């Protein structure tokens, strides 16, 4: 009897340690890089980090191989975003204007949001949804709210992926902290 109790306690202890380790990893993976989180994307096997196949007759169609579940899909080559609900139903798709720094293809999570700020290019923006950083440059979606307050310095690297105000509002409502962002070619 004592032997089976010891085995039971050892099993519970192992399970508890595994759970704590997983939760610690999960918490560190969701931190922004400047706070010690991972800057590189994680790519599950279900998501293709290479060029996702496109429907040539309907370029706004959600590309295959972008994962499953609710997610934001950002096509680097298309400069297009898809907001995808459960069941791979596209809630909204729209074109965007990328910054000068692109994220690597892969899977990220929304790590921070800001209601309104001034972008590194001097343009006031709103509904900022950040999901990674590349060499210290924050990468995220935002909507321009006004004219540039100064001409952008050509040497300034920008990670702002600009959307129209209506698209920015849709992104803000959909892409809460922890929402998956899939970046494809």
Coordinates of C-alpha atoms in Angstrom, one line a residue:
X1 CA 0.0 0.0 0.0
X2 CA 2.8 2.4 0.9
X3 CA 4.5 1.6 -2.4
X4 CA 1.4 2.5 -4.5
X5 CA 0.9 5.7 -2.5
X6 CA 4.5 6.8 -3.2
X7 CA 4.0 6.1 -6.9
X8 CA 0.8 8.1 -6.9
X9 CA 2.5 11.1 -5.2
X10 CA 5.4 10.8 -7.6
X11 CA 3.0 10.9 -10.6
X12 CA 1.2 13.9 -9.2
X13 CA 4.5 15.7 -8.6
X14 CA 5.7 15.0 -12.1
X15 CA 2.4 16.2 -13.6
X16 CA 2.5 19.4 -11.5
X17 CA 6.1 20.1 -12.5
X18 CA 5.3 19.6 -16.2
X19 CA 2.3 21.9 -15.9
X20 CA 4.3 24.6 -14.2
X21 CA 7.1 24.3 -16.8
X22 CA 4.6 24.6 -19.7
X23 CA 2.8 27.6 -18.1
X24 CA 6.2 29.3 -17.6
X25 CA 7.2 28.6 -21.2
X26 CA 3.8 29.9 -22.4
X27 CA 4.1 33.1 -20.4
X28 CA 7.6 33.8 -21.6
X29 CA 6.7 33.1 -25.2
X30 CA 4.0 35.7 -25.1
X31 CA 6.2 38.5 -23.7
X32 CA 7.4 41.2 -26.1
X33 CA 11.1 40.8 -27.0
X34 CA 12.1 43.9 -25.0
X35 CA 10.8 42.2 -21.9
X36 CA 12.6 38.9 -22.6
X37 CA 10.1 37.2 -24.8
X38 CA 10.9 35.3 -27.9
X39 CA 11.4 37.5 -31.0
X40 CA 11.3 34.6 -33.5
X41 CA 8.0 33.1 -34.6
X42 CA 7.0 29.6 -33.8
X43 CA 5.6 27.7 -36.8
X44 CA 3.3 24.8 -36.1
X45 CA 3.4 22.0 -38.7
X46 CA -0.1 23.0 -39.9
X47 CA 1.1 26.4 -41.1
X48 CA 3.3 26.8 -44.1
X49 CA 5.9 29.6 -43.7
X50 CA 6.7 29.5 -47.4
X51 CA 4.6 30.9 -50.2
X52 CA 1.0 29.9 -49.5
X53 CA -1.0 28.8 -52.6
X54 CA -3.3 31.5 -53.9
X55 CA -6.6 31.4 -55.9
X56 CA -5.6 33.3 -59.1
X57 CA -9.2 33.9 -60.0
X58 CA -10.0 35.3 -56.5
X59 CA -6.9 37.0 -55.0
X60 CA -8.9 38.0 -51.9
X61 CA -9.6 34.3 -51.1
X62 CA -7.9 33.0 -47.9
X63 CA -4.8 31.1 -48.9
X64 CA -4.5 27.5 -47.9
X65 CA -2.1 26.4 -45.2
X66 CA -2.6 29.3 -42.8
X67 CA -3.6 27.2 -39.8
X68 CA -7.0 26.9 -38.2
X69 CA -9.1 28.7 -35.6
X70 CA -9.5 32.4 -35.1
X71 CA -6.5 34.3 -36.4
X72 CA -5.1 37.2 -38.4
X73 CA -3.4 36.2 -41.6
X74 CA -1.0 38.7 -43.1
X75 CA 0.3 38.1 -46.7
X76 CA 3.6 39.8 -47.2
X77 CA 3.6 39.4 -51.0
X78 CA 0.0 40.5 -51.3
X79 CA 0.0 43.3 -48.7
X80 CA -3.3 41.8 -47.6
X81 CA -4.9 40.9 -44.3
X82 CA -7.6 38.3 -43.5
X83 CA -9.5 38.3 -40.2
X84 CA -10.5 34.7 -39.8
X85 CA -13.2 33.3 -37.4
X86 CA -13.7 29.8 -36.3
X87 CA -14.3 27.3 -39.1
X88 CA -12.0 29.3 -41.4
X89 CA -14.7 31.8 -42.1
X90 CA -13.2 35.1 -43.3
X91 CA -14.8 37.9 -41.4
X92 CA -13.0 40.6 -43.4
X93 CA -10.1 41.0 -45.8
X94 CA -8.4 44.2 -46.9
X95 CA -5.2 45.6 -48.4
X96 CA -2.5 47.2 -46.2
X97 CA 0.6 49.4 -46.7
X98 CA 3.6 47.8 -45.0
X99 CA 6.4 49.6 -43.2
X100 CA 10.0 49.4 -44.2
X101 CA 10.7 46.3 -41.9
X102 CA 8.8 43.1 -42.5
X103 CA 8.3 40.3 -40.0
X104 CA 9.6 36.8 -40.9
X105 CA 6.9 34.3 -42.1
X106 CA 5.6 32.3 -39.1
X107 CA 3.1 32.3 -36.3
X108 CA 3.0 35.1 -33.7
X109 CA 0.6 36.3 -31.0
X110 CA -0.7 39.9 -30.4
X111 CA 1.6 41.1 -27.5
X112 CA 0.5 44.7 -27.0
X113 CA -2.0 47.3 -28.2
X114 CA -2.3 51.1 -28.0
X115 CA -5.3 53.3 -28.6
X116 CA -3.4 56.1 -30.2
X117 CA 0.3 57.0 -30.6
X118 CA 2.6 58.8 -33.1
X119 CA 4.4 56.4 -35.4
X120 CA 8.1 56.4 -35.9
X121 CA 7.4 58.2 -39.2
X122 CA 5.7 61.1 -37.4
X123 CA 2.2 60.1 -38.4
X124 CA -0.5 60.0 -35.8
X125 CA -2.0 56.5 -35.7
X126 CA -4.7 54.7 -33.8
X127 CA -5.7 51.1 -33.0
X128 CA -2.1 49.8 -32.9
X129 CA -1.9 46.0 -32.6
X130 CA 1.7 44.8 -32.2
X131 CA 2.8 41.2 -32.6
X132 CA 6.6 41.1 -32.9
X133 CA 9.8 43.1 -33.2
X134 CA 12.6 42.9 -35.7
X135 CA 16.0 44.3 -34.6
X136 CA 14.3 46.6 -32.1
X137 CA 11.6 47.8 -34.5
X138 CA 8.1 47.0 -33.3
X139 CA 5.9 45.4 -36.0
X140 CA 2.1 45.9 -35.9
X141 CA -1.0 47.0 -37.6
X142 CA -2.3 50.6 -37.2
X143 CA -4.6 53.1 -38.9
X144 CA -3.5 56.6 -39.8
X145 CA -5.6 59.3 -38.1
X146 CA -4.1 62.5 -39.5
X147 CA -1.4 64.0 -41.7
X148 CA 2.3 63.5 -41.0
X149 CA 3.5 66.0 -38.4
X150 CA 6.9 66.0 -40.1
X151 CA 8.4 64.5 -43.2
X152 CA 9.6 60.9 -42.4
X153 CA 13.3 60.5 -42.1
X154 CA 14.4 58.1 -44.8
X155 CA 16.8 56.5 -42.3
X156 CA 14.1 55.6 -39.8
X157 CA 13.0 52.0 -39.9
X158 CA 9.2 51.5 -39.6
X159 CA 7.3 48.4 -38.7
X160 CA 3.8 50.0 -38.9
X161 CA 1.5 48.1 -41.3
X162 CA -1.0 50.8 -42.2
X163 CA -4.7 50.1 -42.6
X164 CA -7.7 52.4 -43.4
X165 CA -9.5 53.6 -40.4
X166 CA -12.5 51.3 -40.9
X167 CA -10.1 48.3 -41.3
X168 CA -8.1 49.5 -38.3
X169 CA -11.3 49.5 -36.2
X170 CA -12.1 45.9 -37.4
X171 CA -8.6 44.8 -36.5
X172 CA -8.8 46.5 -33.1
X173 CA -12.0 44.7 -32.3
X174 CA -10.7 41.3 -33.5
X175 CA -7.0 41.2 -32.6
X176 CA -7.0 41.2 -28.8
X177 CA -4.0 40.3 -26.7
X178 CA -3.0 36.7 -27.4
X179 CA -4.8 36.5 -30.8
X180 CA -2.8 34.4 -33.3
X181 CA -1.1 36.3 -36.2
X182 CA 0.0 34.2 -39.1
X183 CA 2.5 35.8 -41.5
X184 CA 2.8 34.2 -44.9
X185 CA 4.7 35.1 -48.1

